[in-house]
Coordinates of C-alpha atoms in Angstrom, one line a residue:
Chain W
X1 CA 19.1 198.2 -257.4
X2 CA 15.5 198.0 -256.0
X3 CA 14.1 199.1 -252.7
X4 CA 14.4 196.6 -249.9
X5 CA 11.2 195.2 -248.3
X6 CA 10.6 195.5 -244.6
X7 CA 8.2 193.2 -242.7
X8 CA 7.8 193.6 -239.0
X9 CA 11.1 195.3 -238.7
X10 CA 13.1 192.8 -240.7
X11 CA 14.5 193.9 -244.0
X12 CA 14.7 191.7 -247.1
X13 CA 16.7 192.5 -250.2
X14 CA 15.0 189.6 -252.1
X15 CA 11.3 189.9 -252.7
X16 CA 11.1 186.2 -253.7
X17 CA 9.9 184.0 -250.8
X18 CA 10.0 180.3 -251.3
X19 CA 8.5 177.0 -250.1
X20 CA 10.1 173.7 -249.3
X21 CA 7.6 171.0 -250.4
X22 CA 7.7 168.7 -253.4
X23 CA 11.4 168.7 -254.1
X24 CA 13.0 165.4 -255.2
X25 CA 15.6 165.7 -252.4
X26 CA 16.5 168.0 -249.6
X27 CA 19.9 168.8 -251.1
X28 CA 18.3 169.8 -254.4
X29 CA 15.9 172.0 -252.5
X30 CA 18.8 173.7 -250.7
X31 CA 20.6 174.3 -254.0
X32 CA 17.5 175.8 -255.5
X33 CA 16.7 178.0 -252.6
X34 CA 20.3 179.3 -252.6
X35 CA 20.0 180.1 -256.4
X36 CA 16.7 181.9 -255.7
X37 CA 18.3 184.3 -253.3
X38 CA 15.3 183.9 -251.1
X39 CA 15.7 185.1 -247.5
X40 CA 12.3 183.9 -246.2
X41 CA 11.6 180.2 -246.5
X42 CA 8.4 178.6 -245.4
X43 CA 8.5 175.1 -243.9
X44 CA 5.5 172.9 -243.0
X45 CA 5.4 171.9 -239.4
X46 CA 4.0 168.5 -240.5
X47 CA 7.2 167.7 -242.4
X48 CA 9.7 168.5 -239.7
X49 CA 10.5 166.6 -236.5
X50 CA 10.1 169.2 -233.9
X51 CA 11.7 167.1 -231.3
X52 CA 14.8 166.3 -233.3
X53 CA 17.5 168.9 -233.8
X54 CA 19.1 166.9 -236.6
X55 CA 16.0 167.0 -238.8
X56 CA 17.1 166.6 -242.4
X57 CA 14.9 169.3 -243.9
X58 CA 15.9 171.9 -241.3
X59 CA 19.6 171.0 -241.7
X60 CA 19.4 172.0 -245.3
X61 CA 17.8 175.4 -244.5
X62 CA 20.5 176.3 -242.0
X63 CA 22.0 179.4 -243.7
X64 CA 22.5 182.8 -242.0
X65 CA 20.6 184.8 -244.6
X66 CA 17.6 182.5 -244.6
X67 CA 14.8 183.1 -242.1
X68 CA 12.5 180.3 -241.4
X69 CA 8.8 180.8 -241.7
X70 CA 7.0 177.8 -240.2
X71 CA 3.5 177.2 -241.5
X72 CA 0.5 175.6 -240.0
X73 CA -0.5 173.6 -243.1
X74 CA -2.8 170.8 -242.0
X75 CA -4.8 172.5 -239.3
X76 CA -8.5 172.9 -239.8
X77 CA -9.5 175.4 -237.0
X78 CA -8.2 178.5 -235.3
X79 CA -7.7 176.6 -232.1
X80 CA -5.5 174.0 -233.8
X81 CA -3.6 176.8 -235.6
X82 CA -2.8 178.7 -232.4
X83 CA -1.6 175.5 -230.7
X84 CA 0.6 174.6 -233.7
X85 CA 2.1 178.1 -233.8
X86 CA 3.0 178.0 -230.1
X87 CA 4.8 174.7 -230.6
X88 CA 6.6 176.0 -233.7
X89 CA 7.7 179.1 -231.8
X90 CA 9.1 176.9 -229.0
X91 CA 10.8 174.4 -231.3
X92 CA 12.1 176.6 -234.1
X93 CA 12.8 179.7 -232.0
X94 CA 10.9 182.1 -234.2
X95 CA 7.7 184.1 -233.5
X96 CA 7.0 184.4 -237.3
X97 CA 4.2 182.2 -238.5
X98 CA 2.6 181.6 -241.8
X99 CA -1.0 181.1 -240.9
X100 CA -2.6 178.5 -243.1
X101 CA -6.0 177.1 -242.2
X102 CA -7.5 175.1 -245.1
X103 CA -10.0 172.6 -243.9
X104 CA -10.6 171.6 -247.5
X105 CA -7.8 169.1 -248.3
X106 CA -8.6 169.0 -252.0
X107 CA -8.1 172.6 -253.2
X108 CA -6.6 173.9 -250.0
X109 CA -8.8 176.9 -249.9
X110 CA -8.1 179.0 -246.9
X111 CA -10.9 179.4 -244.3
X112 CA -11.5 183.2 -243.9
X113 CA -13.5 182.9 -240.7
X114 CA -11.0 180.7 -238.8
X115 CA -8.1 182.6 -240.2
X116 CA -9.3 185.9 -238.9
X117 CA -10.0 184.4 -235.5
X118 CA -6.6 182.8 -235.3
X119 CA -4.7 185.9 -236.6
X120 CA -6.4 188.0 -233.9
X121 CA -5.3 185.6 -231.2
X122 CA -1.8 185.1 -232.5
X123 CA -1.1 188.8 -232.7
X124 CA -2.2 189.1 -229.1
X125 CA 0.3 186.3 -228.2
X126 CA 3.1 188.2 -229.8
X127 CA 3.4 186.5 -233.1
X128 CA 4.4 188.0 -236.5
X129 CA 1.5 186.7 -238.5
X130 CA 1.5 186.2 -242.2
X131 CA -1.9 184.8 -243.2
X132 CA -2.5 182.8 -246.4
X133 CA -5.9 183.9 -247.7
X134 CA -8.1 184.1 -250.7
X135 CA -7.8 187.3 -252.6
X136 CA -10.5 189.0 -250.6
X137 CA -9.9 192.8 -250.2
X138 CA -12.3 193.1 -247.2
X139 CA -10.7 190.2 -245.4
X140 CA -7.3 191.8 -246.0
X141 CA -8.4 195.0 -244.3
X142 CA -9.9 193.0 -241.4
X143 CA -6.6 191.2 -241.0
X144 CA -4.7 194.4 -241.1
X145 CA -6.9 195.8 -238.4
X146 CA -6.2 192.7 -236.4
X147 CA -2.5 193.5 -236.6
X148 CA -1.0 191.0 -239.1
X149 CA 2.5 191.8 -240.5
X150 CA 1.6 191.1 -244.1
X151 CA -1.2 189.5 -246.1
X152 CA -0.7 186.6 -248.5
X153 CA -3.5 186.4 -251.0
X154 CA -3.5 183.6 -253.5
X155 CA -3.0 184.2 -257.2
X156 CA -4.9 181.0 -258.2
X157 CA -5.4 177.7 -256.5
X158 CA -2.3 176.5 -254.7
X159 CA 0.0 174.3 -256.8
X160 CA -2.0 175.1 -260.0
X161 CA 0.6 177.2 -261.7
X162 CA -2.2 179.1 -263.3
X163 CA -0.8 182.5 -262.5
X164 CA -2.8 185.6 -261.4
X165 CA -6.3 184.5 -261.9
X166 CA -7.3 186.8 -259.1
X167 CA -5.6 189.9 -260.6
X168 CA -8.6 192.2 -260.3
X169 CA -8.9 191.5 -256.6
X170 CA -5.1 191.6 -256.1
X171 CA -5.2 195.1 -257.6
X172 CA -7.7 196.3 -255.1
X173 CA -5.8 194.6 -252.2
X174 CA -2.5 196.2 -253.3
X175 CA -4.1 199.6 -253.8
X176 CA -5.6 199.8 -250.3
X177 CA -3.2 197.8 -248.1
X178 CA -1.1 199.3 -245.4
X179 CA 0.8 196.1 -244.8
X180 CA 3.0 194.3 -247.4
X181 CA 1.1 192.2 -249.9
X182 CA 2.8 188.8 -250.7
X183 CA 1.1 187.0 -253.6
X184 CA 1.1 183.4 -252.5
X185 CA -0.1 180.3 -254.5
X186 CA -0.6 179.8 -258.2
X187 CA 2.5 181.5 -259.5
X188 CA 3.8 179.0 -262.0
X189 CA 6.2 181.0 -264.2
X190 CA 8.7 183.8 -263.8
X191 CA 6.4 185.9 -266.0
X192 CA 3.6 185.5 -263.4
X193 CA 5.9 186.6 -260.7
X194 CA 7.1 189.6 -262.7
X195 CA 3.5 190.6 -263.4
X196 CA 2.7 190.5 -259.7
X197 CA 5.7 192.7 -259.0
X198 CA 4.8 195.1 -261.8
X199 CA 1.3 195.4 -260.3
X200 CA 2.9 196.5 -257.1
X201 CA 2.9 193.4 -254.9
X202 CA 5.6 193.6 -252.3
X203 CA 6.7 190.0 -252.7
X204 CA 5.7 186.6 -254.1
X205 CA 6.0 183.2 -252.6
X206 CA 6.8 180.3 -255.0
X207 CA 7.1 176.6 -254.4
X208 CA 5.6 174.1 -256.9
X209 CA 6.9 176.0 -259.9
X210 CA 10.5 175.5 -258.6
X211 CA 10.1 172.0 -257.1
X212 CA 8.6 170.3 -260.1
X213 CA 10.6 172.1 -262.8
X214 CA 12.9 169.9 -264.9
X215 CA 15.8 171.9 -263.5
X216 CA 14.7 173.5 -260.1
X217 CA 18.0 175.3 -259.6
X218 CA 17.9 177.0 -263.0
X219 CA 14.2 177.8 -262.5
X220 CA 15.0 179.4 -259.2
X221 CA 17.5 181.7 -260.9
X222 CA 14.9 182.5 -263.5
X223 CA 12.4 183.5 -260.8
X224 CA 15.0 185.6 -259.1
X225 CA 15.5 187.5 -262.3
X226 CA 11.7 187.7 -263.0
X227 CA 11.0 189.1 -259.5
X228 CA 13.8 191.6 -259.7
X229 CA 12.7 192.8 -263.2
X230 CA 9.1 193.1 -262.2
X231 CA 10.0 195.1 -259.1
X232 CA 12.4 197.3 -261.0
X233 CA 9.7 198.1 -263.6
X234 CA 7.2 199.0 -260.9
X235 CA 9.7 201.3 -259.2
X236 CA 10.6 202.8 -262.6
X237 CA 7.0 203.5 -263.3
X238 CA 5.4 201.7 -266.2
X239 CA 4.3 203.7 -269.2
X240 CA 0.5 204.1 -269.4
X241 CA -1.4 201.9 -271.7
X242 CA -4.2 203.0 -274.0
X243 CA -7.0 201.3 -275.8
X244 CA -6.6 203.7 -278.7
X245 CA -3.6 204.5 -280.9
X246 CA -2.0 207.7 -279.9
X247 CA -0.3 209.1 -283.0
X248 CA 3.1 210.7 -282.5
X249 CA 2.0 213.4 -284.9
X250 CA -1.6 214.2 -283.8
X251 CA -4.1 215.1 -286.5
X252 CA -5.1 218.3 -284.7
X253 CA -1.5 219.5 -284.2
X254 CA -2.0 222.2 -286.8
X255 CA -4.3 224.1 -284.4
X256 CA -1.3 224.8 -282.2
X257 CA 0.8 226.0 -285.1
X258 CA 1.2 229.7 -285.4
Chain X
X1 CA -26.1 158.5 -247.1
X2 CA -24.3 156.7 -249.8
X3 CA -26.7 153.9 -249.6
X4 CA -29.4 156.1 -251.3
X5 CA -27.1 156.8 -254.2
X6 CA -25.9 153.2 -254.5
X7 CA -29.4 151.9 -254.8
X8 CA -30.0 154.0 -257.9
X9 CA -27.4 151.8 -259.7
X10 CA -27.7 148.3 -260.9
X11 CA -24.4 146.3 -261.2
X12 CA -25.3 144.7 -264.5
X13 CA -26.2 148.1 -266.1
X14 CA -23.1 149.7 -264.9
X15 CA -21.0 146.8 -266.2
X16 CA -22.7 146.9 -269.6
X17 CA -22.2 150.7 -269.7
X18 CA -18.4 150.3 -269.1
X19 CA -18.0 147.5 -271.7
X20 CA -19.9 149.4 -274.3
X21 CA -17.6 152.4 -274.2
X22 CA -15.9 153.3 -277.5
X23 CA -12.6 154.8 -278.6
X24 CA -14.5 158.1 -279.2
X25 CA -15.7 158.0 -275.5
X26 CA -12.1 157.5 -274.4
X27 CA -10.8 160.3 -276.6
X28 CA -13.6 162.6 -275.2
X29 CA -12.7 161.7 -271.7
X30 CA -9.0 162.4 -272.3
X31 CA -9.9 165.7 -273.9
X32 CA -12.1 166.9 -271.0
X33 CA -10.5 169.2 -268.4
X34 CA -12.8 168.2 -265.5
X35 CA -13.7 164.6 -265.9
X36 CA -17.0 163.0 -264.9
X37 CA -17.8 159.6 -263.6
X38 CA -18.8 158.7 -267.1
X39 CA -15.4 159.7 -268.3
X40 CA -13.9 157.5 -265.6
X41 CA -16.0 154.6 -266.9
X42 CA -14.5 155.2 -270.4
X43 CA -11.0 155.3 -269.0
X44 CA -11.3 152.0 -267.2
X45 CA -13.1 150.3 -270.1
X46 CA -11.4 147.9 -272.5
X47 CA -11.7 150.6 -275.2
X48 CA -9.1 152.6 -273.3
X49 CA -6.4 149.9 -273.4
X50 CA -4.8 151.4 -276.6
X51 CA -4.5 154.8 -274.9
X52 CA -2.3 153.6 -272.0
X53 CA 0.7 155.7 -273.0
X54 CA -1.1 159.1 -273.2
X55 CA -3.0 158.2 -270.0
X56 CA 0.3 157.4 -268.3
X57 CA 1.8 160.7 -269.4
X58 CA -1.1 162.7 -268.3
X59 CA -1.3 160.9 -265.0
X60 CA 2.4 161.5 -264.3
X61 CA 2.1 165.2 -265.0
X62 CA -1.0 165.6 -262.9
X63 CA 0.6 163.7 -260.0
X64 CA 3.8 165.6 -260.2
X65 CA 2.0 168.9 -260.1
X66 CA -0.1 168.0 -257.1
X67 CA 2.3 165.9 -255.1
X68 CA 5.7 166.8 -256.4
X69 CA 8.7 164.5 -256.5
X70 CA 7.8 162.8 -253.3
X71 CA 6.6 159.5 -252.1
X72 CA 4.9 158.9 -248.7
X73 CA 6.1 155.8 -246.9
X74 CA 4.0 153.8 -244.4
X75 CA 4.3 150.5 -242.7
X76 CA 1.6 148.1 -241.4
X77 CA 1.7 146.7 -237.9
X78 CA -0.4 143.6 -237.5
X79 CA -1.8 143.6 -234.0
X80 CA -3.9 140.4 -234.2
X81 CA -5.0 137.6 -236.5
X82 CA -8.0 136.7 -234.3
X83 CA -11.1 136.8 -236.5
X84 CA -14.7 135.8 -236.1
X85 CA -15.5 136.2 -239.8
X86 CA -15.3 133.7 -242.6
X87 CA -13.9 135.4 -245.7
X88 CA -13.2 133.1 -248.6
X89 CA -10.0 135.0 -249.6
X90 CA -8.3 135.8 -246.2
X91 CA -5.7 133.9 -244.2
X92 CA -7.2 135.1 -241.0
X93 CA -10.6 133.5 -241.8
X94 CA -12.3 131.8 -238.8
X95 CA -12.4 128.4 -240.5
X96 CA -8.6 128.5 -241.3
X97 CA -6.9 126.5 -238.5
X98 CA -4.0 128.6 -237.7
X99 CA -2.3 129.7 -234.4
X100 CA -4.0 132.9 -233.3
X101 CA -2.1 135.7 -231.8
X102 CA -2.9 139.2 -230.3
X103 CA 0.0 141.4 -229.4
X104 CA 0.3 142.6 -225.8
X105 CA 1.4 146.1 -224.9
X106 CA 5.0 144.9 -224.4
X107 CA 4.9 143.2 -227.8
X108 CA 3.5 146.3 -229.5
X109 CA 6.4 148.3 -228.1
X110 CA 8.8 145.7 -229.4
X111 CA 7.4 146.0 -232.8
X112 CA 7.4 149.8 -232.5
X113 CA 11.1 149.8 -231.8
X114 CA 11.9 147.9 -234.9
X115 CA 9.6 150.0 -237.1
X116 CA 11.0 153.3 -235.7
X117 CA 14.5 152.0 -236.4
X118 CA 13.6 151.6 -240.0
X119 CA 12.8 155.4 -240.1
X120 CA 9.0 155.2 -240.1
X121 CA 6.8 157.8 -238.5
X122 CA 3.5 156.6 -240.2
X123 CA 2.1 153.3 -239.0
X124 CA -1.0 151.4 -240.2
X125 CA -2.5 149.2 -237.5
X126 CA -4.2 146.1 -238.8
X127 CA -6.3 143.4 -237.2
X128 CA -8.8 140.7 -238.0
X129 CA -12.3 141.2 -236.7
X130 CA -12.7 139.9 -233.1
X131 CA -14.8 142.4 -231.1
X132 CA -14.3 140.8 -227.7
X133 CA -10.5 140.5 -227.8
X134 CA -9.7 143.3 -230.2
X135 CA -12.4 145.9 -229.8
X136 CA -12.7 149.5 -228.8
X137 CA -10.9 149.1 -225.4
X138 CA -8.0 147.4 -227.1
X139 CA -7.7 150.1 -229.7
X140 CA -8.0 152.9 -227.1
X141 CA -5.1 151.4 -225.1
X142 CA -3.1 150.8 -228.3
X143 CA -3.5 154.4 -229.5
X144 CA -2.5 155.7 -226.1
X145 CA 0.5 153.5 -226.2
X146 CA 1.6 154.4 -229.7
X147 CA 0.8 158.1 -229.9
X148 CA 4.1 159.3 -228.4
X149 CA 6.0 157.2 -230.9
X150 CA 4.2 158.1 -234.2
X151 CA 3.2 161.3 -235.9
X152 CA 0.5 159.6 -237.9
X153 CA -1.6 156.5 -237.0
X154 CA -4.0 154.8 -239.4
X155 CA -6.1 151.7 -238.8
X156 CA -7.4 149.0 -241.0
X157 CA -9.7 147.0 -238.7
X158 CA -13.4 146.0 -238.5
X159 CA -15.9 148.7 -239.2
X160 CA -17.1 150.4 -236.1
X161 CA -19.9 152.6 -234.9
X162 CA -19.8 156.4 -235.2
X163 CA -19.4 156.8 -231.4
X164 CA -16.4 154.5 -231.4
X165 CA -14.7 156.5 -234.1
X166 CA -15.5 159.7 -232.2
X167 CA -13.8 158.1 -229.2
X168 CA -10.6 157.1 -231.0
X169 CA -10.0 160.2 -233.1
X170 CA -9.0 162.4 -230.2
X171 CA -6.7 159.7 -229.0
X172 CA -4.6 160.1 -232.2
X173 CA -6.4 158.1 -234.8
X174 CA -5.8 160.0 -238.0
X175 CA -6.9 157.7 -240.8
X176 CA -9.1 154.7 -241.3
X177 CA -8.9 152.3 -244.2
X178 CA -12.1 150.4 -244.9
X179 CA -12.4 148.6 -248.2
X180 CA -15.8 147.5 -249.4
X181 CA -14.1 144.3 -250.8
X182 CA -16.7 144.2 -253.5
X183 CA -19.8 146.4 -254.3
X184 CA -21.5 143.3 -255.8
X185 CA -24.1 142.9 -253.1
X186 CA -25.1 139.3 -253.8
X187 CA -21.6 138.0 -254.3
X188 CA -20.4 139.9 -251.2
X189 CA -22.5 137.5 -249.2
X190 CA -20.9 134.5 -250.8
X191 CA -17.5 135.8 -249.9
X192 CA -18.6 136.7 -246.3
X193 CA -21.0 133.9 -245.2
X194 CA -20.4 134.2 -241.5
X195 CA -19.6 136.9 -238.9
X196 CA -20.4 140.6 -238.6
X197 CA -18.7 141.2 -241.9
X198 CA -21.5 139.5 -243.7
X199 CA -23.6 142.7 -243.4
X200 CA -23.0 144.4 -246.7
X201 CA -25.0 147.4 -245.6
X202 CA -23.1 148.1 -242.4
X203 CA -19.8 148.0 -244.3
X204 CA -21.2 150.2 -247.1
X205 CA -22.2 152.8 -244.6
X206 CA -18.9 152.8 -242.7
X207 CA -17.4 155.8 -244.6
X208 CA -20.5 157.8 -243.7
X209 CA -20.0 157.0 -240.1
X210 CA -16.3 157.9 -240.3
X211 CA -17.2 161.2 -242.1
X212 CA -19.7 162.2 -239.5
X213 CA -17.2 161.4 -236.7
X214 CA -14.7 163.8 -238.4
X215 CA -11.9 161.5 -239.4
X216 CA -9.0 163.3 -241.1
X217 CA -8.4 160.7 -243.8
X218 CA -10.2 157.8 -245.2
X219 CA -9.0 154.9 -247.4
X220 CA -11.3 153.2 -249.9
X221 CA -10.9 150.3 -252.3
X222 CA -12.0 146.9 -253.4
X223 CA -10.2 143.6 -253.3
X224 CA -9.3 143.1 -256.9
X225 CA -10.0 139.5 -258.0
X226 CA -13.4 139.0 -256.3
X227 CA -15.5 140.5 -259.1
X228 CA -15.2 142.4 -262.3
X229 CA -12.7 145.0 -261.3
X230 CA -14.0 147.6 -263.8
X231 CA -17.4 147.6 -262.3
X232 CA -16.1 147.5 -258.7
X233 CA -13.8 150.4 -259.5
X234 CA -16.7 152.4 -260.9
X235 CA -18.6 152.0 -257.7
X236 CA -15.5 152.9 -255.7
X237 CA -15.2 156.1 -257.7
X238 CA -18.9 156.8 -257.2
X239 CA -18.4 156.4 -253.5
X240 CA -15.3 158.6 -253.5
X241 CA -17.2 161.4 -255.4
X242 CA -20.1 161.3 -252.9
X243 CA -17.8 161.3 -249.9
X244 CA -15.6 164.2 -251.2
X245 CA -18.7 166.4 -251.6
X246 CA -20.3 165.4 -248.4
X247 CA -17.4 165.2 -246.0
X248 CA -15.3 167.9 -247.6
X249 CA -12.8 168.2 -244.8
X250 CA -11.6 164.7 -245.1
X251 CA -8.7 163.5 -247.3
X252 CA -9.1 160.3 -249.3
X253 CA -6.9 157.5 -250.5
X254 CA -7.5 154.6 -252.8
X255 CA -5.7 151.3 -252.7
X256 CA -5.5 148.5 -255.3
X257 CA -5.0 145.2 -253.4
X258 CA -4.9 142.3 -255.8
X259 CA -5.7 138.9 -254.4
X260 CA -2.6 137.2 -253.2
X261 CA -1.8 133.6 -252.3
X262 CA -2.4 132.7 -248.6
X263 CA -2.9 129.7 -246.4
X264 CA -6.2 127.9 -247.5
X265 CA -6.7 130.3 -250.4
X266 CA -9.3 131.2 -253.0
X267 CA -8.3 131.4 -256.6
X268 CA -9.2 134.9 -258.0
X269 CA -12.4 134.9 -259.9
X270 CA -11.1 137.6 -262.1
X271 CA -7.4 138.1 -263.0
X272 CA -6.2 141.7 -263.4
X273 CA -2.9 141.9 -265.3
X274 CA -0.3 144.6 -264.8
X275 CA -1.4 146.6 -267.8
X276 CA -4.9 146.7 -266.4
X277 CA -3.7 147.9 -263.0
X278 CA -1.7 150.7 -264.6
X279 CA -4.8 151.6 -266.6
X280 CA -6.9 151.8 -263.4
X281 CA -4.3 153.8 -261.5
X282 CA -4.0 156.3 -264.4
X283 CA -7.8 156.5 -264.7
X284 CA -8.2 157.4 -261.0
X285 CA -5.6 160.1 -261.4
X286 CA -7.2 161.6 -264.5
X287 CA -10.5 161.5 -262.7
X288 CA -9.3 163.0 -259.4
X289 CA -6.0 164.9 -259.1
X290 CA -6.1 165.2 -255.3
X291 CA -6.8 161.6 -254.2
X292 CA -3.9 159.7 -252.7
X293 CA -3.1 156.4 -254.5
X294 CA -1.4 153.7 -252.6
X295 CA 0.4 150.5 -253.5
X296 CA 1.5 147.8 -251.1
X297 CA 4.1 145.1 -251.0
X298 CA 1.6 142.7 -252.5
X299 CA 3.1 143.9 -255.8
X300 CA 6.3 142.7 -257.4
X301 CA 9.6 144.7 -257.2
X302 CA 10.0 145.6 -260.8
X303 CA 6.3 146.6 -261.1
X304 CA 6.6 148.9 -258.0
X305 CA 9.8 150.5 -259.3
X306 CA 8.0 151.5 -262.4
X307 CA 4.6 152.4 -261.0
X308 CA 5.9 155.2 -258.9
X309 CA 5.9 157.5 -261.9
X310 CA 2.3 156.8 -262.9
X311 CA 0.2 158.2 -260.2
X312 CA 1.1 156.4 -257.0
X313 CA 1.7 158.7 -254.0
X314 CA 2.2 156.4 -251.1
X315 CA 3.7 152.9 -250.6
X316 CA 4.6 150.5 -247.9
X317 CA 8.0 148.8 -247.6
X318 CA 9.6 146.2 -245.5
X319 CA 6.2 145.0 -244.4
X320 CA 5.3 141.9 -242.4
X321 CA 1.7 140.8 -242.5
X322 CA 1.7 138.7 -239.3
X323 CA 1.2 139.9 -235.8
X324 CA 4.6 140.3 -234.2
X325 CA 6.3 139.8 -237.5
X326 CA 8.9 142.5 -237.0
X327 CA 10.2 141.4 -233.6
X328 CA 7.7 139.8 -231.2
X329 CA 6.7 136.7 -233.0
X330 CA 8.3 136.3 -236.4
X331 CA 6.8 132.9 -237.1
X332 CA 3.0 133.6 -236.6
X333 CA 0.9 133.2 -239.7
X334 CA 0.9 136.0 -242.3
X335 CA -2.4 137.4 -243.8
X336 CA -1.0 137.1 -247.3
X337 CA 2.4 136.6 -248.9
X338 CA 4.2 139.8 -249.8
X339 CA 5.9 140.1 -253.2
X340 CA 8.4 142.9 -252.6
X341 CA 10.6 141.7 -249.8
X342 CA 13.0 144.7 -249.9
X343 CA 13.8 146.6 -246.8
X344 CA 12.6 150.1 -246.2
X345 CA 16.1 151.4 -246.7
X346 CA 16.3 149.7 -250.1
X347 CA 13.0 151.2 -251.2
X348 CA 14.1 154.6 -250.0
X349 CA 17.3 154.2 -252.0
X350 CA 15.3 153.1 -255.1
X351 CA 13.1 156.1 -254.8
X352 CA 16.0 158.5 -254.5
X353 CA 17.6 157.0 -257.6
X354 CA 14.3 157.5 -259.4
X355 CA 14.3 161.2 -258.5
X356 CA 11.8 160.9 -255.6
X357 CA 12.1 162.0 -252.0
X358 CA 11.0 159.4 -249.6
X359 CA 8.7 161.1 -247.1
X360 CA 8.7 159.4 -243.7
X361 CA 6.8 162.2 -241.9
X362 CA 4.0 164.3 -243.3
X363 CA 1.8 164.9 -240.3
X364 CA 2.2 165.9 -236.7
X365 CA -0.1 165.3 -233.8
X366 CA 0.2 169.0 -232.9
X367 CA -1.9 169.8 -236.0
X368 CA -5.0 168.2 -234.5

């Protein structure tokens, strides 16, 4: 019913991407992700045992329609990120990487300088790079020039559930981006996700809002519906808004009368 | 340096300030979105006792949002009970006539096998303070030995120089726990009359040395029972606030060790009951949403089962507090008696039944 999304040659029918942290159990996470319809699921390298094939988390993500997106959460520098990405590629057999460099462990604010350095290097090494960044329009263009496959600006601080506090900047990013824009971090309600999609974001990534909901499976279904509704509205073309009332029978209509 | 800030405060003034807090101060602290140290003082004050229920609810919500339905699990490995210090409250104290033991490489690997079989990937290395026997060289060798086996290695050993930390971090040392024991400078000396540990200043400056060396994670805390816990906790929070701003790339954790019985023991000067410990845990969470809060097997089973919802984010389980206690030398003397004797599997089961995912691995050496 809505247009599919293509990133680096891979087509997704769902524009809802999901994370795997904070769930009460791996089985519950699996159930929620299946209810979300998500086809791209990010997984923290620090949580999986790269040496062990029978890793519990990975076992629950083993579905043909789900593509894994390993992330580098925990690294503090470009050098560490490149090393981690190379190990992830080898261990998980994917060249897709969600590049996260947040040297600040409190608010997990992404480091723009190190991220640009790492993205440049990883693209050269053949990775499909999806960087998590602040909603910085100039940085997005710099990353696009470096060859990333998408940009992932934050809506508000990660895990905050505060919604699109960076909306003004997301607007600019969406308007001028030549690569898909995935709003990552801060989306706490299906209405936030729907708004991002109505604004023209290509996808959203949600984790905390699902994982800590009273009923994660039901919430995943709600997000699925919210994302679909927002995208459909965007494609349908939202009616313009106006600060003033526009009367259906304008006061000057008599001038046009014969 | 924290010393410069610390010197601006007087213990008695801080204590008087905490005990003079009113219900209105507590309500204001609960109302504030971003809480100050003064708010923290209100929340740990006696005036906050009637507000335990709303504090617990807020603490639970904030913890859930930040950490999710998960609980980190770690286990201590006691490497040595050799110690050149006299600490009035510790079983390893120099004047305590016990059989001394330091694990060899073979024994460390024996312990490792048992710990790994329990499912652990995070280990906390613990020693007394014996620089000749258990110093930098011993730690270097131990880290090299253990790094292939664990994703995350922490240490709770004697404070060291910055250069020593800088040597150990690239070898796989991820976190260091260094408790001040008490911030009461005069009484600190009474509890530590002999040995290197008697230098209050050197211990106080340890987190600064760790921060400059670039440690990933640092654990702070006081030994509850030595002095007035409210005043000591205020200074801990002051220390935490300073460190977070200065060494902003480091993660922090707080622990709440209450004095436990041990061989040749000291009676706690100050008793902290369970309600007060809950109040303190909640106060930390309301003050700081990101700090990790840890509870050990010093606490009783039923208390631990209930506390997981109130702000705690990491816990130990199946612990032995004697060197070789898991396999190599089960009979050597323990540092303190543990209260929760349940196995790691039993704790994991309890967590699952409570709606929490036990997290055995949350770091990887590949991440730096």
